[in-house]
Amino acid sequence: MKKILLTLTLAFSFIGAQAQCTPDTQFTLAGIYPDSATGLPNATVGLPFNEVITIVTPLDTSAIIFGQTIPLTIQTIELTNVIGLPLSFSYNCADSNCIFIGGNTSCAVLSSPSPNASEVGLHQIFMYTTTTADAGLFGIQIQEDTIDYYYINVTNATSFIPVL
């Protein structure tokens, strides 16, 4: 019985550790990092994958409403869904319910305890967001977006042949 409790405790501790993230403080400009030019690192069959994504949510921006450029104050950007992850992969956000407050820096983590051979290949990830912003006299504005420039390439380390 003690072995079972110890095993469960260790398993839940590992899962909890995988779900936590710390934003990378080198990023201060609004955006998502790694950016589209950098992309995500490869994942390898049989090896744990853990990638922290830093989100620097802007406090303000502008939009054209009724032909006028209007300043907006970002209230929240919510990550509402992620589609395209290989089966053994999951995502977790530092902020509750994956809601990122305007003007703040936070993070999310993509992880897999161990990708398997059936997941080998390039997987496009679609992240769906809903932004809520205050447009002053024009009221609350809501915009839905899709982030579609992330890919996870799952490779099988045994299939690599070194180039001489």
Short mmCIF file of N, CA and C in Angstrom, two decimals:
data_model
loop_
_atom_site.label_atom_id
_atom_site.label_comp_id
_atom_site.label_asym_id
_atom_site.label_seq_id
_atom_site.Cartn_x
_atom_site.Cartn_y
_atom_site.Cartn_z
N MET A 1 0.82 -1.20 0.00
CA MET A 1 0.00 0.00 0.00
C MET A 1 0.86 1.26 0.00
N LYS A 2 1.96 1.24 0.81
CA LYS A 2 2.84 2.41 0.86
C LYS A 2 3.49 2.65 -0.49
N LYS A 3 3.83 1.56 -1.21
CA LYS A 3 4.46 1.71 -2.53
C LYS A 3 3.49 2.35 -3.52
N ILE A 4 2.23 1.96 -3.44
CA ILE A 4 1.22 2.54 -4.34
C ILE A 4 1.05 4.03 -4.05
N LEU A 5 0.96 4.40 -2.77
CA LEU A 5 0.82 5.82 -2.42
C LEU A 5 2.05 6.62 -2.84
N LEU A 6 3.24 6.06 -2.64
CA LEU A 6 4.46 6.75 -3.06
C LEU A 6 4.48 6.94 -4.57
N THR A 7 4.11 5.89 -5.31
CA THR A 7 4.08 5.97 -6.77
C THR A 7 3.09 7.03 -7.23
N LEU A 8 1.88 7.04 -6.66
CA LEU A 8 0.87 8.04 -7.04
C LEU A 8 1.34 9.45 -6.69
N THR A 9 1.96 9.62 -5.52
CA THR A 9 2.47 10.93 -5.13
C THR A 9 3.52 11.43 -6.10
N LEU A 10 4.45 10.56 -6.46
CA LEU A 10 5.50 10.94 -7.42
C LEU A 10 4.90 11.25 -8.79
N ALA A 11 3.93 10.46 -9.22
CA ALA A 11 3.30 10.69 -10.53
C ALA A 11 2.59 12.04 -10.56
N PHE A 12 1.83 12.35 -9.52
CA PHE A 12 1.12 13.64 -9.50
C PHE A 12 2.09 14.81 -9.34
N SER A 13 3.18 14.61 -8.62
CA SER A 13 4.20 15.66 -8.52
C SER A 13 4.83 15.93 -9.87
N PHE A 14 5.10 14.87 -10.63
CA PHE A 14 5.69 15.03 -11.96
C PHE A 14 4.72 15.76 -12.88
N ILE A 15 3.45 15.37 -12.84
CA ILE A 15 2.44 16.03 -13.68
C ILE A 15 2.33 17.49 -13.30
N GLY A 16 2.29 17.81 -12.01
CA GLY A 16 2.21 19.20 -11.56
C GLY A 16 3.42 20.00 -11.98
N ALA A 17 4.60 19.39 -11.93
CA ALA A 17 5.82 20.09 -12.33
C ALA A 17 5.80 20.39 -13.83
N GLN A 18 5.26 19.48 -14.62
CA GLN A 18 5.19 19.68 -16.06
C GLN A 18 4.23 20.81 -16.42
N ALA A 19 3.22 21.03 -15.59
CA ALA A 19 2.20 22.02 -15.93
C ALA A 19 2.61 23.44 -15.58
N GLN A 20 3.68 23.60 -14.83
CA GLN A 20 4.09 24.93 -14.40
C GLN A 20 5.04 25.54 -15.41
N CYS A 21 5.04 26.84 -15.46
CA CYS A 21 5.98 27.51 -16.35
C CYS A 21 6.37 28.85 -15.75
N THR A 22 7.50 29.34 -16.22
CA THR A 22 7.99 30.65 -15.83
C THR A 22 8.25 31.42 -17.12
N PRO A 23 7.62 32.60 -17.30
CA PRO A 23 7.86 33.38 -18.52
C PRO A 23 9.34 33.75 -18.65
N ASP A 24 9.81 33.81 -19.88
CA ASP A 24 11.17 34.21 -20.17
C ASP A 24 11.25 35.74 -20.09
N THR A 25 12.01 36.26 -19.14
CA THR A 25 12.05 37.69 -18.89
C THR A 25 12.80 38.49 -19.95
N GLN A 26 13.50 37.82 -20.87
CA GLN A 26 14.18 38.58 -21.93
C GLN A 26 13.20 39.19 -22.91
N PHE A 27 11.96 38.70 -22.93
CA PHE A 27 10.95 39.22 -23.86
C PHE A 27 10.12 40.29 -23.17
N THR A 28 10.15 41.50 -23.73
CA THR A 28 9.41 42.62 -23.13
C THR A 28 8.44 43.26 -24.10
N LEU A 29 8.62 43.02 -25.40
CA LEU A 29 7.69 43.57 -26.39
C LEU A 29 6.49 42.65 -26.52
N ALA A 30 5.32 43.24 -26.76
CA ALA A 30 4.10 42.44 -26.89
C ALA A 30 4.27 41.38 -27.97
N GLY A 31 3.86 40.17 -27.65
CA GLY A 31 3.94 39.08 -28.62
C GLY A 31 3.98 37.72 -27.96
N ILE A 32 4.19 36.70 -28.78
CA ILE A 32 4.26 35.32 -28.33
C ILE A 32 5.64 34.81 -28.69
N TYR A 33 6.31 34.19 -27.72
CA TYR A 33 7.68 33.72 -27.92
C TYR A 33 7.79 32.26 -27.48
N PRO A 34 8.42 31.37 -28.27
CA PRO A 34 9.14 31.68 -29.48
C PRO A 34 8.19 32.21 -30.56
N ASP A 35 8.71 33.10 -31.39
CA ASP A 35 7.87 33.69 -32.44
C ASP A 35 7.79 32.75 -33.64
N SER A 36 7.10 33.21 -34.68
CA SER A 36 6.89 32.37 -35.86
C SER A 36 8.19 32.06 -36.59
N ALA A 37 9.17 32.95 -36.53
CA ALA A 37 10.44 32.71 -37.20
C ALA A 37 11.27 31.65 -36.47
N THR A 38 11.16 31.61 -35.16
CA THR A 38 11.93 30.65 -34.36
C THR A 38 11.23 29.30 -34.33
N GLY A 39 9.94 29.31 -34.09
CA GLY A 39 9.16 28.07 -34.03
C GLY A 39 9.50 27.23 -32.80
N LEU A 40 8.92 26.04 -32.78
CA LEU A 40 9.10 25.12 -31.65
C LEU A 40 10.22 24.13 -31.95
N PRO A 41 10.90 23.66 -30.92
CA PRO A 41 11.93 22.64 -31.15
C PRO A 41 11.29 21.30 -31.53
N ASN A 42 12.08 20.42 -32.12
CA ASN A 42 11.60 19.08 -32.44
C ASN A 42 11.35 18.30 -31.15
N ALA A 43 10.42 17.38 -31.23
CA ALA A 43 10.19 16.41 -30.16
C ALA A 43 10.72 15.07 -30.66
N THR A 44 11.23 14.26 -29.75
CA THR A 44 11.82 12.98 -30.12
C THR A 44 11.08 11.85 -29.44
N VAL A 45 10.79 10.81 -30.21
CA VAL A 45 10.11 9.63 -29.67
C VAL A 45 10.88 9.11 -28.46
N GLY A 46 10.15 8.87 -27.38
CA GLY A 46 10.75 8.29 -26.19
C GLY A 46 11.38 9.27 -25.23
N LEU A 47 11.46 10.55 -25.61
CA LEU A 47 12.06 11.56 -24.73
C LEU A 47 11.00 12.59 -24.33
N PRO A 48 11.03 13.04 -23.07
CA PRO A 48 10.06 14.05 -22.65
C PRO A 48 10.21 15.33 -23.48
N PHE A 49 9.09 16.01 -23.73
CA PHE A 49 9.08 17.29 -24.44
C PHE A 49 8.44 18.30 -23.52
N ASN A 50 9.07 19.46 -23.38
CA ASN A 50 8.55 20.51 -22.53
C ASN A 50 9.01 21.85 -23.09
N GLU A 51 8.09 22.64 -23.62
CA GLU A 51 8.44 23.93 -24.21
C GLU A 51 7.58 25.02 -23.60
N VAL A 52 8.24 26.02 -23.00
CA VAL A 52 7.55 27.16 -22.41
C VAL A 52 7.31 28.20 -23.51
N ILE A 53 6.09 28.66 -23.59
CA ILE A 53 5.72 29.73 -24.53
C ILE A 53 5.42 30.97 -23.68
N THR A 54 6.20 32.04 -23.91
CA THR A 54 6.02 33.28 -23.16
C THR A 54 5.03 34.17 -23.91
N ILE A 55 4.05 34.70 -23.19
CA ILE A 55 3.04 35.57 -23.76
C ILE A 55 3.15 36.95 -23.10
N VAL A 56 3.50 37.95 -23.90
CA VAL A 56 3.53 39.34 -23.41
C VAL A 56 2.29 40.02 -24.00
N THR A 57 1.27 40.17 -23.17
CA THR A 57 0.00 40.72 -23.62
C THR A 57 0.07 42.25 -23.63
N PRO A 58 -0.25 42.86 -24.77
CA PRO A 58 -0.20 44.33 -24.81
C PRO A 58 -1.29 44.93 -23.92
N LEU A 59 -1.03 46.13 -23.43
CA LEU A 59 -2.03 46.85 -22.65
C LEU A 59 -2.96 47.63 -23.56
N ASP A 60 -2.40 48.13 -24.66
CA ASP A 60 -3.23 48.92 -25.56
C ASP A 60 -2.83 48.69 -27.02
N THR A 61 -3.74 49.05 -27.89
CA THR A 61 -3.54 48.95 -29.33
C THR A 61 -4.56 49.90 -29.96
N SER A 62 -4.75 49.77 -31.25
CA SER A 62 -5.79 50.57 -31.91
C SER A 62 -6.47 49.71 -32.96
N ALA A 63 -7.65 50.14 -33.34
CA ALA A 63 -8.43 49.44 -34.36
C ALA A 63 -9.21 50.48 -35.15
N ILE A 64 -9.58 50.10 -36.35
CA ILE A 64 -10.42 50.98 -37.16
C ILE A 64 -11.87 50.56 -36.94
N ILE A 65 -12.64 51.47 -36.38
CA ILE A 65 -14.06 51.22 -36.11
C ILE A 65 -14.85 52.33 -36.79
N PHE A 66 -15.76 51.95 -37.65
CA PHE A 66 -16.56 52.91 -38.41
C PHE A 66 -15.67 53.93 -39.14
N GLY A 67 -14.56 53.44 -39.68
CA GLY A 67 -13.66 54.29 -40.45
C GLY A 67 -12.74 55.18 -39.64
N GLN A 68 -12.78 55.07 -38.32
CA GLN A 68 -11.93 55.89 -37.47
C GLN A 68 -10.95 55.00 -36.71
N THR A 69 -9.72 55.48 -36.55
CA THR A 69 -8.75 54.76 -35.73
C THR A 69 -9.04 55.09 -34.27
N ILE A 70 -9.34 54.04 -33.51
CA ILE A 70 -9.76 54.19 -32.12
C ILE A 70 -8.75 53.48 -31.21
N PRO A 71 -8.29 54.15 -30.14
CA PRO A 71 -7.41 53.46 -29.18
C PRO A 71 -8.21 52.41 -28.39
N LEU A 72 -7.60 51.28 -28.16
CA LEU A 72 -8.22 50.20 -27.41
C LEU A 72 -7.36 49.84 -26.21
N THR A 73 -7.99 49.53 -25.10
CA THR A 73 -7.29 49.00 -23.94
C THR A 73 -7.61 47.51 -23.86
N ILE A 74 -6.56 46.70 -23.96
CA ILE A 74 -6.76 45.25 -23.90
C ILE A 74 -7.12 44.85 -22.48
N GLN A 75 -8.26 44.20 -22.33
CA GLN A 75 -8.64 43.68 -21.02
C GLN A 75 -8.09 42.27 -20.85
N THR A 76 -8.42 41.40 -21.80
CA THR A 76 -7.93 40.01 -21.72
C THR A 76 -7.74 39.44 -23.12
N ILE A 77 -6.85 38.48 -23.19
CA ILE A 77 -6.77 37.59 -24.35
C ILE A 77 -6.88 36.18 -23.79
N GLU A 78 -7.88 35.46 -24.24
CA GLU A 78 -8.13 34.11 -23.74
C GLU A 78 -7.78 33.08 -24.80
N LEU A 79 -6.99 32.09 -24.41
CA LEU A 79 -6.73 30.94 -25.27
C LEU A 79 -7.89 29.99 -25.08
N THR A 80 -8.75 29.89 -26.11
CA THR A 80 -9.99 29.13 -25.95
C THR A 80 -9.89 27.68 -26.39
N ASN A 81 -8.93 27.38 -27.29
CA ASN A 81 -8.81 26.00 -27.75
C ASN A 81 -7.47 25.81 -28.46
N VAL A 82 -6.97 24.60 -28.40
CA VAL A 82 -5.76 24.23 -29.14
C VAL A 82 -6.07 22.93 -29.86
N ILE A 83 -5.87 22.94 -31.17
CA ILE A 83 -6.16 21.76 -32.00
C ILE A 83 -4.89 21.40 -32.79
N GLY A 84 -4.68 20.12 -32.98
CA GLY A 84 -3.58 19.66 -33.81
C GLY A 84 -2.42 19.06 -33.03
N LEU A 85 -2.49 19.09 -31.70
CA LEU A 85 -1.41 18.49 -30.93
C LEU A 85 -1.41 16.97 -31.10
N PRO A 86 -0.24 16.35 -31.20
CA PRO A 86 -0.20 14.88 -31.19
C PRO A 86 -0.85 14.36 -29.90
N LEU A 87 -1.31 13.12 -29.92
CA LEU A 87 -2.11 12.59 -28.80
C LEU A 87 -1.44 12.65 -27.44
N SER A 88 -0.13 12.45 -27.36
CA SER A 88 0.51 12.43 -26.05
C SER A 88 0.84 13.84 -25.53
N PHE A 89 0.54 14.87 -26.32
CA PHE A 89 0.88 16.25 -25.94
C PHE A 89 -0.31 16.93 -25.27
N SER A 90 0.03 17.87 -24.39
CA SER A 90 -1.00 18.68 -23.75
C SER A 90 -0.44 20.08 -23.55
N TYR A 91 -1.32 21.00 -23.18
CA TYR A 91 -0.89 22.36 -22.87
C TYR A 91 -1.52 22.79 -21.56
N ASN A 92 -0.81 23.63 -20.85
CA ASN A 92 -1.30 24.21 -19.60
C ASN A 92 -0.84 25.65 -19.54
N CYS A 93 -1.64 26.48 -18.92
CA CYS A 93 -1.31 27.91 -18.81
C CYS A 93 -1.02 28.26 -17.35
N ALA A 94 -0.13 29.23 -17.16
CA ALA A 94 0.16 29.72 -15.81
C ALA A 94 -1.05 30.46 -15.25
N ASP A 95 -1.76 31.20 -16.10
CA ASP A 95 -2.94 31.94 -15.67
C ASP A 95 -4.16 31.02 -15.70
N SER A 96 -5.02 31.18 -14.73
CA SER A 96 -6.20 30.32 -14.66
C SER A 96 -7.03 30.43 -15.92
N ASN A 97 -7.50 29.33 -16.39
CA ASN A 97 -8.37 29.25 -17.57
C ASN A 97 -7.74 29.82 -18.84
N CYS A 98 -6.41 29.95 -18.85
CA CYS A 98 -5.68 30.47 -20.03
C CYS A 98 -6.20 31.85 -20.44
N ILE A 99 -6.45 32.70 -19.45
CA ILE A 99 -6.86 34.08 -19.68
C ILE A 99 -5.68 34.98 -19.31
N PHE A 100 -5.18 35.73 -20.30
CA PHE A 100 -4.02 36.58 -20.12
C PHE A 100 -4.48 38.03 -20.03
N ILE A 101 -4.11 38.70 -18.96
CA ILE A 101 -4.55 40.07 -18.66
C ILE A 101 -3.70 41.07 -19.45
N GLY A 102 -4.35 42.10 -20.01
CA GLY A 102 -3.65 43.13 -20.75
C GLY A 102 -2.55 43.78 -19.92
N GLY A 103 -1.38 43.98 -20.54
CA GLY A 103 -0.25 44.60 -19.87
C GLY A 103 0.59 43.67 -19.03
N ASN A 104 0.27 42.38 -19.03
CA ASN A 104 1.00 41.41 -18.20
C ASN A 104 1.79 40.43 -19.06
N THR A 105 2.74 39.78 -18.43
CA THR A 105 3.52 38.71 -19.06
C THR A 105 3.20 37.41 -18.35
N SER A 106 2.95 36.38 -19.13
CA SER A 106 2.63 35.07 -18.57
C SER A 106 3.20 34.00 -19.48
N CYS A 107 2.73 32.77 -19.30
CA CYS A 107 3.24 31.70 -20.15
C CYS A 107 2.27 30.53 -20.20
N ALA A 108 2.57 29.67 -21.15
CA ALA A 108 1.89 28.38 -21.30
C ALA A 108 2.98 27.37 -21.59
N VAL A 109 2.69 26.12 -21.35
CA VAL A 109 3.69 25.09 -21.62
C VAL A 109 3.06 23.99 -22.46
N LEU A 110 3.77 23.58 -23.51
CA LEU A 110 3.40 22.42 -24.31
C LEU A 110 4.28 21.28 -23.83
N SER A 111 3.69 20.12 -23.55
CA SER A 111 4.50 19.04 -23.02
C SER A 111 3.97 17.68 -23.45
N SER A 112 4.87 16.71 -23.37
CA SER A 112 4.54 15.31 -23.57
C SER A 112 5.49 14.50 -22.70
N PRO A 113 4.97 13.54 -21.94
CA PRO A 113 5.88 12.73 -21.13
C PRO A 113 6.80 11.88 -22.00
N SER A 114 6.31 11.48 -23.18
CA SER A 114 7.12 10.65 -24.07
C SER A 114 6.36 10.41 -25.38
N PRO A 115 6.67 11.20 -26.43
CA PRO A 115 6.01 10.96 -27.72
C PRO A 115 6.28 9.52 -28.19
N ASN A 116 5.33 8.94 -28.91
CA ASN A 116 5.54 7.58 -29.39
C ASN A 116 5.67 7.55 -30.91
N ALA A 117 6.06 6.40 -31.44
CA ALA A 117 6.36 6.27 -32.87
C ALA A 117 5.17 6.59 -33.76
N SER A 118 3.95 6.39 -33.28
CA SER A 118 2.78 6.68 -34.10
C SER A 118 2.60 8.19 -34.31
N GLU A 119 3.30 9.01 -33.55
CA GLU A 119 3.17 10.47 -33.64
C GLU A 119 4.26 11.10 -34.53
N VAL A 120 5.15 10.29 -35.11
CA VAL A 120 6.23 10.82 -35.93
C VAL A 120 5.64 11.60 -37.11
N GLY A 121 6.16 12.80 -37.33
CA GLY A 121 5.70 13.64 -38.43
C GLY A 121 5.55 15.07 -37.98
N LEU A 122 5.16 15.91 -38.93
CA LEU A 122 4.98 17.33 -38.69
C LEU A 122 3.52 17.61 -38.38
N HIS A 123 3.27 18.24 -37.23
CA HIS A 123 1.91 18.51 -36.77
C HIS A 123 1.70 20.02 -36.68
N GLN A 124 0.75 20.56 -37.46
CA GLN A 124 0.41 21.98 -37.36
C GLN A 124 -0.54 22.17 -36.19
N ILE A 125 -0.24 23.19 -35.39
CA ILE A 125 -1.05 23.48 -34.20
C ILE A 125 -1.86 24.74 -34.46
N PHE A 126 -3.13 24.70 -34.12
CA PHE A 126 -4.03 25.85 -34.25
C PHE A 126 -4.44 26.28 -32.85
N MET A 127 -4.11 27.53 -32.50
CA MET A 127 -4.49 28.09 -31.20
C MET A 127 -5.54 29.16 -31.44
N TYR A 128 -6.68 29.00 -30.79
CA TYR A 128 -7.79 29.93 -30.97
C TYR A 128 -7.86 30.86 -29.77
N THR A 129 -7.96 32.17 -30.05
CA THR A 129 -7.99 33.16 -28.97
C THR A 129 -9.19 34.09 -29.13
N THR A 130 -9.60 34.64 -28.01
CA THR A 130 -10.63 35.68 -27.98
C THR A 130 -10.08 36.86 -27.20
N THR A 131 -10.02 38.01 -27.86
CA THR A 131 -9.52 39.23 -27.24
C THR A 131 -10.70 40.11 -26.87
N THR A 132 -10.69 40.62 -25.64
CA THR A 132 -11.69 41.57 -25.18
C THR A 132 -10.97 42.88 -24.90
N ALA A 133 -11.47 43.97 -25.52
CA ALA A 133 -10.83 45.27 -25.38
C ALA A 133 -11.88 46.35 -25.16
N ASP A 134 -11.49 47.38 -24.45
CA ASP A 134 -12.36 48.52 -24.18
C ASP A 134 -12.04 49.61 -25.19
N ALA A 135 -13.05 49.99 -25.98
CA ALA A 135 -12.88 51.02 -27.00
C ALA A 135 -13.52 52.34 -26.58
N GLY A 136 -13.59 52.57 -25.30
CA GLY A 136 -14.15 53.85 -24.81
C GLY A 136 -15.61 54.02 -25.20
N LEU A 137 -15.92 55.09 -25.93
CA LEU A 137 -17.30 55.37 -26.34
C LEU A 137 -17.88 54.30 -27.26
N PHE A 138 -16.99 53.52 -27.92
CA PHE A 138 -17.46 52.47 -28.82
C PHE A 138 -17.72 51.16 -28.08
N GLY A 139 -17.53 51.15 -26.77
CA GLY A 139 -17.86 49.98 -25.95
C GLY A 139 -16.80 48.90 -25.99
N ILE A 140 -17.21 47.75 -25.51
CA ILE A 140 -16.33 46.59 -25.45
C ILE A 140 -16.30 45.93 -26.82
N GLN A 141 -15.10 45.69 -27.30
CA GLN A 141 -14.91 45.03 -28.59
C GLN A 141 -14.36 43.62 -28.35
N ILE A 142 -14.85 42.66 -29.10
CA ILE A 142 -14.39 41.27 -28.99
C ILE A 142 -13.91 40.83 -30.36
N GLN A 143 -12.72 40.23 -30.36
CA GLN A 143 -12.15 39.74 -31.62
C GLN A 143 -11.64 38.33 -31.42
N GLU A 144 -11.97 37.45 -32.36
CA GLU A 144 -11.46 36.09 -32.31
C GLU A 144 -10.38 35.93 -33.36
N ASP A 145 -9.29 35.25 -32.98
CA ASP A 145 -8.17 35.04 -33.88
C ASP A 145 -7.70 33.60 -33.82
N THR A 146 -6.97 33.21 -34.85
CA THR A 146 -6.35 31.89 -34.90
C THR A 146 -4.85 32.07 -35.11
N ILE A 147 -4.07 31.47 -34.24
CA ILE A 147 -2.61 31.44 -34.38
C ILE A 147 -2.29 30.10 -35.02
N ASP A 148 -1.76 30.14 -36.24
CA ASP A 148 -1.58 28.89 -36.98
C ASP A 148 -0.15 28.67 -37.48
N TYR A 149 0.82 29.37 -36.90
CA TYR A 149 2.18 29.26 -37.40
C TYR A 149 3.07 28.33 -36.57
N TYR A 150 2.52 27.65 -35.58
CA TYR A 150 3.32 26.70 -34.80
C TYR A 150 3.18 25.29 -35.34
N TYR A 151 4.31 24.59 -35.37
CA TYR A 151 4.36 23.19 -35.78
C TYR A 151 5.20 22.44 -34.75
N ILE A 152 4.81 21.20 -34.48
CA ILE A 152 5.67 20.30 -33.70
C ILE A 152 6.08 19.18 -34.64
N ASN A 153 7.38 19.01 -34.78
CA ASN A 153 7.92 17.93 -35.59
C ASN A 153 8.38 16.83 -34.65
N VAL A 154 7.67 15.70 -34.67
CA VAL A 154 8.05 14.56 -33.84
C VAL A 154 8.94 13.67 -34.68
N THR A 155 10.14 13.43 -34.19
CA THR A 155 11.12 12.62 -34.93
C THR A 155 11.43 11.35 -34.15
N ASN A 156 11.91 10.38 -34.87
CA ASN A 156 12.34 9.12 -34.28
C ASN A 156 13.86 9.12 -34.31
N ALA A 157 14.48 9.24 -33.16
CA ALA A 157 15.94 9.38 -33.09
C ALA A 157 16.65 8.23 -33.77
N THR A 158 16.07 7.06 -33.83
CA THR A 158 16.74 5.91 -34.44
C THR A 158 16.74 5.99 -35.97
N SER A 159 15.93 6.90 -36.52
CA SER A 159 15.84 6.99 -37.97
C SER A 159 16.84 7.99 -38.56
N PHE A 160 17.59 8.70 -37.72
CA PHE A 160 18.55 9.69 -38.22
C PHE A 160 19.83 9.02 -38.69
N ILE A 161 20.31 9.43 -39.85
CA ILE A 161 21.58 8.95 -40.37
C ILE A 161 22.50 10.15 -40.42
N PRO A 162 23.64 10.09 -39.74
CA PRO A 162 24.52 11.27 -39.74
C PRO A 162 25.05 11.57 -41.12
N VAL A 163 25.15 12.87 -41.42
CA VAL A 163 25.69 13.32 -42.70
C VAL A 163 27.19 13.49 -42.52
N LEU A 164 27.96 12.83 -43.41
CA LEU A 164 29.43 12.93 -43.32
C LEU A 164 29.96 13.89 -44.33
#
